[in-house]
mmCIF file of C-alpha atoms and ligand atoms in Angstrom:
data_model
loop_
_atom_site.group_PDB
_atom_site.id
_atom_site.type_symbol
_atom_site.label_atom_id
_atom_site.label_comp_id
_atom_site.label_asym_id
_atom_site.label_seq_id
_atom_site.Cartn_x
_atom_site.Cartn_y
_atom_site.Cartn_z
ATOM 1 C CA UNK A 20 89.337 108.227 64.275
ATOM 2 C CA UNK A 21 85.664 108.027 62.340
ATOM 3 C CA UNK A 22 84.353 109.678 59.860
ATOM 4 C CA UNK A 23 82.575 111.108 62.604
ATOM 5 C CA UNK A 24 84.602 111.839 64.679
ATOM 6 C CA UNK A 25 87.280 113.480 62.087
ATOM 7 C CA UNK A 26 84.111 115.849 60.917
ATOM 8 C CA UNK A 27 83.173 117.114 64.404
ATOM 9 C CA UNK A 28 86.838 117.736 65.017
ATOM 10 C CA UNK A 29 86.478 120.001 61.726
ATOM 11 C CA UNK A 30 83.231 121.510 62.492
ATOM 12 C CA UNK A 31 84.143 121.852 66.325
ATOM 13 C CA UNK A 32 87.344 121.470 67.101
ATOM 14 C CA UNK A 33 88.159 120.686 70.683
ATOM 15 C CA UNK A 34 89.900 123.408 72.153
ATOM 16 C CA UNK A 35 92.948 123.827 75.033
ATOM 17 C CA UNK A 36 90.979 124.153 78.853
ATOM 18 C CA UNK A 37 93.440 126.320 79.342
ATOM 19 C CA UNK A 38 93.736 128.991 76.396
ATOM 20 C CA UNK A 39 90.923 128.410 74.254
ATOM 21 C CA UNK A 40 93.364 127.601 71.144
ATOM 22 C CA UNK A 41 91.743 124.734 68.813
ATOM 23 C CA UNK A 42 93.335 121.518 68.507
ATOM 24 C CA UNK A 43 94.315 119.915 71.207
ATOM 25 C CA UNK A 44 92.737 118.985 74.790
ATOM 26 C CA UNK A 45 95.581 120.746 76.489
ATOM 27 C CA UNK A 46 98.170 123.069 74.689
ATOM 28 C CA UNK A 47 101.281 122.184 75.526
ATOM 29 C CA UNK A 48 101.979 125.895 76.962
ATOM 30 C CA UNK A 49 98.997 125.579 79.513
ATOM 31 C CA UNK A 50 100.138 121.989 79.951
ATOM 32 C CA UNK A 51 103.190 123.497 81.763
ATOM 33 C CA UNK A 52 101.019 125.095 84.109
ATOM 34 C CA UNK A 53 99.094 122.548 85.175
ATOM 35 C CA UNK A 54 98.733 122.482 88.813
ATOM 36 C CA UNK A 55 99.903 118.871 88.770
ATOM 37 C CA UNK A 56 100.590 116.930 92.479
ATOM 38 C CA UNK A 57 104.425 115.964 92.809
ATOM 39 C CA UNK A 58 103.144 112.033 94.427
ATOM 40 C CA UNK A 59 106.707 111.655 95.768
ATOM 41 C CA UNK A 60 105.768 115.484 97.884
ATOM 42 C CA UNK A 61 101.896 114.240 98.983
ATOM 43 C CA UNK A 62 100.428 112.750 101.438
ATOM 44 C CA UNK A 63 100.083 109.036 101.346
ATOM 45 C CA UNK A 64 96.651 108.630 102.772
ATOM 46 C CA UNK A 65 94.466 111.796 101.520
ATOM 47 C CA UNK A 66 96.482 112.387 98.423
ATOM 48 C CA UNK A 67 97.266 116.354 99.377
ATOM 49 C CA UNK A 68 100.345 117.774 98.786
ATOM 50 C CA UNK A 69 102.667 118.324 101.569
ATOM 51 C CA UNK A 70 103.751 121.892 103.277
ATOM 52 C CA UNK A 71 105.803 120.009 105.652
ATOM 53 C CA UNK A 72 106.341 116.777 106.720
ATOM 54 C CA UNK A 73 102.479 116.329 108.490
ATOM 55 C CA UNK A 74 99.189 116.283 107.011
ATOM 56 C CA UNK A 75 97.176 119.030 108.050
ATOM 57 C CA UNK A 76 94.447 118.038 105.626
ATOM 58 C CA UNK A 77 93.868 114.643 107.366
ATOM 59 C CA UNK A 78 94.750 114.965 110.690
ATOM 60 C CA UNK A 79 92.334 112.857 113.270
ATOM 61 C CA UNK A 80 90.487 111.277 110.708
ATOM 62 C CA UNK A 81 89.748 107.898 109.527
ATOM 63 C CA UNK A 82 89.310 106.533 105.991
ATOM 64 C CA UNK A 83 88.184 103.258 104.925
ATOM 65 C CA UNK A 84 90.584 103.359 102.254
ATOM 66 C CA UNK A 85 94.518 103.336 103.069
ATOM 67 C CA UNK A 86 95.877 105.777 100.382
ATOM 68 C CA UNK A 87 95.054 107.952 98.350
ATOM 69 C CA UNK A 88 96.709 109.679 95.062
ATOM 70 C CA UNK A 89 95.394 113.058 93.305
ATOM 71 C CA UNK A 90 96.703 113.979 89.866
ATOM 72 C CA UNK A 91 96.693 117.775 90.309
ATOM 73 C CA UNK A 92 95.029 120.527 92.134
ATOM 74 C CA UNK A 93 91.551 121.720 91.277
ATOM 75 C CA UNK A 94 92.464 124.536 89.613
ATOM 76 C CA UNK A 95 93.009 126.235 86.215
ATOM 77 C CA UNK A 96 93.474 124.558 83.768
ATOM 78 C CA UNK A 97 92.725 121.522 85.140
ATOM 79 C CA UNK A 98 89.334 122.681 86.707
ATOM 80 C CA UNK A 99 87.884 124.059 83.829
ATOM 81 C CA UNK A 100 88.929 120.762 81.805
ATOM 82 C CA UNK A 101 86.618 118.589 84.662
ATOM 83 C CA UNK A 102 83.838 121.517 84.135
ATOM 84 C CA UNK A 103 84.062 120.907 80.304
ATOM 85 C CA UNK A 104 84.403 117.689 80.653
ATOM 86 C CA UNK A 105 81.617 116.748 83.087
ATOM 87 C CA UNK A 106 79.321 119.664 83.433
ATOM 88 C CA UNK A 107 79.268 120.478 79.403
ATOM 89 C CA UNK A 108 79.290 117.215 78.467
ATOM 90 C CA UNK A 109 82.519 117.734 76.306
ATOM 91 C CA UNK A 110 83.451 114.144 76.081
ATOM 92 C CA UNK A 111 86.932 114.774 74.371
ATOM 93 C CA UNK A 112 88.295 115.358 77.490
ATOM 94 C CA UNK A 113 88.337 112.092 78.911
ATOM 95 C CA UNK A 114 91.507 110.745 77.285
ATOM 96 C CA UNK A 115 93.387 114.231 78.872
ATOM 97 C CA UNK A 116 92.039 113.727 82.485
ATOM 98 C CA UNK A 117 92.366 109.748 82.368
ATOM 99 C CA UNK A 118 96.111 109.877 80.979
ATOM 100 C CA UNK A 119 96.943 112.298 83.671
ATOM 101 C CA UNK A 120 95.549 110.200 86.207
ATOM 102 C CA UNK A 121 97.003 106.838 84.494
ATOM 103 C CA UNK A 122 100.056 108.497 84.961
ATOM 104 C CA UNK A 123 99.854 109.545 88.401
ATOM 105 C CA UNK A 124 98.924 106.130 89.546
ATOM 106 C CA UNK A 125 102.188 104.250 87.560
ATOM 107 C CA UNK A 126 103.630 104.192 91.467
ATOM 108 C CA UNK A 127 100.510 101.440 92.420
ATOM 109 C CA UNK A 128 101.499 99.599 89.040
ATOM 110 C CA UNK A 129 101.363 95.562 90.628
ATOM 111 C CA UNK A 130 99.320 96.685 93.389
ATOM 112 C CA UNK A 131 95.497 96.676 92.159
ATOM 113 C CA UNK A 132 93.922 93.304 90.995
ATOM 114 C CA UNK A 133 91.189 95.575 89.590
ATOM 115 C CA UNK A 134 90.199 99.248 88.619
ATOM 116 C CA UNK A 135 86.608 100.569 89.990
ATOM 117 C CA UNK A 136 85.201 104.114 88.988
ATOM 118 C CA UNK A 137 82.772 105.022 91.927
ATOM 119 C CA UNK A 138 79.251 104.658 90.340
ATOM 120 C CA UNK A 139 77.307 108.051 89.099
ATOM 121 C CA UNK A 140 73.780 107.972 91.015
ATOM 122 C CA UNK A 141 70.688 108.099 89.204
ATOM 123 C CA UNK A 142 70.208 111.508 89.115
ATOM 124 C CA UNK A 143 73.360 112.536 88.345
ATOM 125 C CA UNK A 144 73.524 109.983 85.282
ATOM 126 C CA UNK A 145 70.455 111.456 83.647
ATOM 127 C CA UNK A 146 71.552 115.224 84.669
ATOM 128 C CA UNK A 147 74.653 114.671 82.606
ATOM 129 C CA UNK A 148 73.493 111.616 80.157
ATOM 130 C CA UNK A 149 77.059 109.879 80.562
ATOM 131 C CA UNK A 150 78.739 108.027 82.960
ATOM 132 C CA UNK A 151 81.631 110.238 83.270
ATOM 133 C CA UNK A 152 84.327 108.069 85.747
ATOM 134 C CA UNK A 153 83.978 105.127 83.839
ATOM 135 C CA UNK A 154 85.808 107.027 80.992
ATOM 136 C CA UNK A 155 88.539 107.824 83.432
ATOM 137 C CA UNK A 156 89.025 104.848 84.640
ATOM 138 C CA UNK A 157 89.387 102.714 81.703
ATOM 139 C CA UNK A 158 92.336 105.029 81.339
ATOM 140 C CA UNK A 159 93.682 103.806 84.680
ATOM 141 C CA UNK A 160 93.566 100.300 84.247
ATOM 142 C CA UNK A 161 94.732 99.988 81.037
ATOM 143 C CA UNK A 162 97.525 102.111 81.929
ATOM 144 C CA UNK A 163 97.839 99.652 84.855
ATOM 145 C CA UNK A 164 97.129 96.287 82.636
ATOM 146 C CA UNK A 165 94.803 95.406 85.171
ATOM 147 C CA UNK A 166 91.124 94.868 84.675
ATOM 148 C CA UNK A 167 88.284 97.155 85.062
ATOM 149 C CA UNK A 168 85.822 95.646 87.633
ATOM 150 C CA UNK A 169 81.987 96.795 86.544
ATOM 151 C CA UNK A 170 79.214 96.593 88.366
ATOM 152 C CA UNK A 171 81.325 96.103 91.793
ATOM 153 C CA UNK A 172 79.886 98.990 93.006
ATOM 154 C CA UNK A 173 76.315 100.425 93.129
ATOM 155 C CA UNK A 174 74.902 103.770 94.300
ATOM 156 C CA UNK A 175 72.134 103.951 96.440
ATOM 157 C CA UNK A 176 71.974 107.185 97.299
ATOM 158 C CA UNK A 177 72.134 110.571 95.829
ATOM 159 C CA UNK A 178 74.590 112.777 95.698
ATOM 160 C CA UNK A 179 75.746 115.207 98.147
ATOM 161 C CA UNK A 180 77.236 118.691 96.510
ATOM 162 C CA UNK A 181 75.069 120.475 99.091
ATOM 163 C CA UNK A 182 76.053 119.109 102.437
ATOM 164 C CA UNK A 183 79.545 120.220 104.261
ATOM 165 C CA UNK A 184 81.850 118.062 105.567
ATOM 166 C CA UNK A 185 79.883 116.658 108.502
ATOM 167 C CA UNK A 186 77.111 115.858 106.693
ATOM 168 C CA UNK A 187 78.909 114.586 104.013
ATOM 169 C CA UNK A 188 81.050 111.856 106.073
ATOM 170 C CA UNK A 189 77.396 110.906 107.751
ATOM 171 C CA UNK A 190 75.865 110.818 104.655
ATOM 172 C CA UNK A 191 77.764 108.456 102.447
ATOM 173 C CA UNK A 192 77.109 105.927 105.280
ATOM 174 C CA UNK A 193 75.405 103.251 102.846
ATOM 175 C CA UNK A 194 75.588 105.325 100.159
ATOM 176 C CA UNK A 195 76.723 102.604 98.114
ATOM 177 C CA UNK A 196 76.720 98.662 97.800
ATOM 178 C CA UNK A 197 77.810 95.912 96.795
ATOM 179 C CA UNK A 198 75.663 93.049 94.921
ATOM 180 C CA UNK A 199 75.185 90.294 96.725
ATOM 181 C CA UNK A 200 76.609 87.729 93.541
ATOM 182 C CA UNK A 201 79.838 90.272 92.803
ATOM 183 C CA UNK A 202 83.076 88.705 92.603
ATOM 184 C CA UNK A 203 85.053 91.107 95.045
ATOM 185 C CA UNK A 204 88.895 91.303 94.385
ATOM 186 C CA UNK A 205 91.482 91.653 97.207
ATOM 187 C CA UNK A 206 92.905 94.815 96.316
ATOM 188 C CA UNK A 207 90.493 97.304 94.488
ATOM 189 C CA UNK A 208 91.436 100.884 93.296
ATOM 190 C CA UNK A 209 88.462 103.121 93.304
ATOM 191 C CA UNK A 210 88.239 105.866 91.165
ATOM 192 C CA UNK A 211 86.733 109.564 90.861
ATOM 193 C CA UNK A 212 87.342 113.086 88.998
ATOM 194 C CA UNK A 213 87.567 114.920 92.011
ATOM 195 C CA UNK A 214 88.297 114.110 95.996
ATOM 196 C CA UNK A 215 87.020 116.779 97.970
ATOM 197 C CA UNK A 216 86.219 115.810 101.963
ATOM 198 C CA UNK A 217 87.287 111.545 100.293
ATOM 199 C CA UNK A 218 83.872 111.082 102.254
ATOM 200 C CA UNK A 219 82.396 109.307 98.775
ATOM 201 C CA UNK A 220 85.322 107.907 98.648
ATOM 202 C CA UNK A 221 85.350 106.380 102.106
ATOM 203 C CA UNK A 222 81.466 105.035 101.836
ATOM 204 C CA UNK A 223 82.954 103.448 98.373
ATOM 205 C CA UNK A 224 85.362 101.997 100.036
ATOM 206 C CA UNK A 225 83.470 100.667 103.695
ATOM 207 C CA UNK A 226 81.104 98.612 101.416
ATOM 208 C CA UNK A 227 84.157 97.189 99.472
ATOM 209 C CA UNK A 228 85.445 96.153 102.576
ATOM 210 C CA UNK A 229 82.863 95.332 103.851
ATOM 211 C CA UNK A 230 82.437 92.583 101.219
ATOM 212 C CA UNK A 231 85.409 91.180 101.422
ATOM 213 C CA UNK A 232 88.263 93.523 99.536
ATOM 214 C CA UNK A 233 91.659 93.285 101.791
ATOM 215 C CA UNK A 234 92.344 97.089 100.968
ATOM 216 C CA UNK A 235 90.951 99.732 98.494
ATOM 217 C CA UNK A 236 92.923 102.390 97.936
ATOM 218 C CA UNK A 237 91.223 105.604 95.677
ATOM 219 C CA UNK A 238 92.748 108.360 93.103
ATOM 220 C CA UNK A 239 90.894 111.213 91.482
ATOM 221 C CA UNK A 240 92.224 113.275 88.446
ATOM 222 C CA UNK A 241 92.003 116.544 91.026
ATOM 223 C CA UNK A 242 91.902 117.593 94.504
ATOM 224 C CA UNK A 243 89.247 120.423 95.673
HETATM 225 ZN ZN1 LIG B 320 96.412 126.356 76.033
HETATM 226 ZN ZN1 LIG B 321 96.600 113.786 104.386
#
């Protein structure tokens, strides 16, 4: 730690997401409530946890990308750790959110030549003045030994909180690409603080292939 960084920490200490209590990221009492994802009891291709032995969350639908792992639920305390984190700018958070996803990815360990965070658009890089995945994913692949691919991906379009699920699979139809002089690696995990509809996810992923990745597979610290 800096000098810096040890005086903020004095100043304003960084506090639990789930309790409030100063000092650490997570408490370890609220860190036993996490809503954490049991990967052994979730689906393999959408990453939601299974009631039974079928998907009900990804029934009839196709993804670009052929699995997918979530961390934990979108819930307390984990939710309100992604809000600090990405909405109030509280950059502390990013070792707590990428550990727990490093860790929920040690199943793929071999399997990715290269980690990718999906790319913040414009907009949403100057609304927040930080590229929030990238954090994350440096986690990932270090916690993977496997490199983290840069400028693989670029967004073209903005992004889509408004639209529903429709609109949202339509829209990220060349919502990103690829550059034309990129190096693309065979087997490329993408990654993202939240999966919602995996329609981001699955335009990430279509221009990946579409380049010439074999299979991209995608993990985000929390399901919505
Ligand atoms: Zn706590
Ligand atoms: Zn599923």
């Amino acid at each position: 730690m800096g000098v810096l960084e040890v005086l903020t920490e004095i100043i304003s200490p960084v506090r639990c997401a789930g309790c409030g209590l100063p000092g650490l990221a997570l408490c370890p009492a609220c860190s036993a409530t996490a809503p954490l994802i049991d990967p052994q009891r979730s689906c393999q291709r959408c990453g939601a946890p299974l009631q039974g032995r079928e998907c009900s969350e990804c029934a009839g639908r196709t993804f670009a990308f052929s699995r997918a792992i979530c961390a934990g639920r979108l819930e307390p305390p984990l939710s309100r750790a992604v809000t600090f984190y990405k909405d109030a700018a509280e950059r502390r958070y990013a070792s707590l959110l990428g550990a727990l996803l490093a860790e929920a990815c040690e199943c793929w360990r071999g399997w990715p030549d290269v980690v990718c965070a999906l790319p913040p658009t414009r907009t949403a890089l100057l609304r927040r003045g930080f590229d929030h995945t990238d954090a994350i994913a440096r986690f990932v692949a270090s916690g993977l030994d496997v490199p983290q691919a840069s400028l693989l991906l670029v967004a073209v379009r903005d992004d889509q909180r408004q639209l529903g699920r429709d609109a949202r699979f339509a829209n990220v139809a060349g919502a990103f690409t690829v550059p034309q002089d990129a190096v693309v690696p065979r087997h490329i995990l993408v990654v993202d603080d939240v999966l919602t509809t995996g329609a981001t996810f699955d335009g990430a992923a279509r221009a990946l292939r579409a380049a010439g990745a074999v299979e991209v597979r995608v993990a985000a610290v929390a399901r919505a």
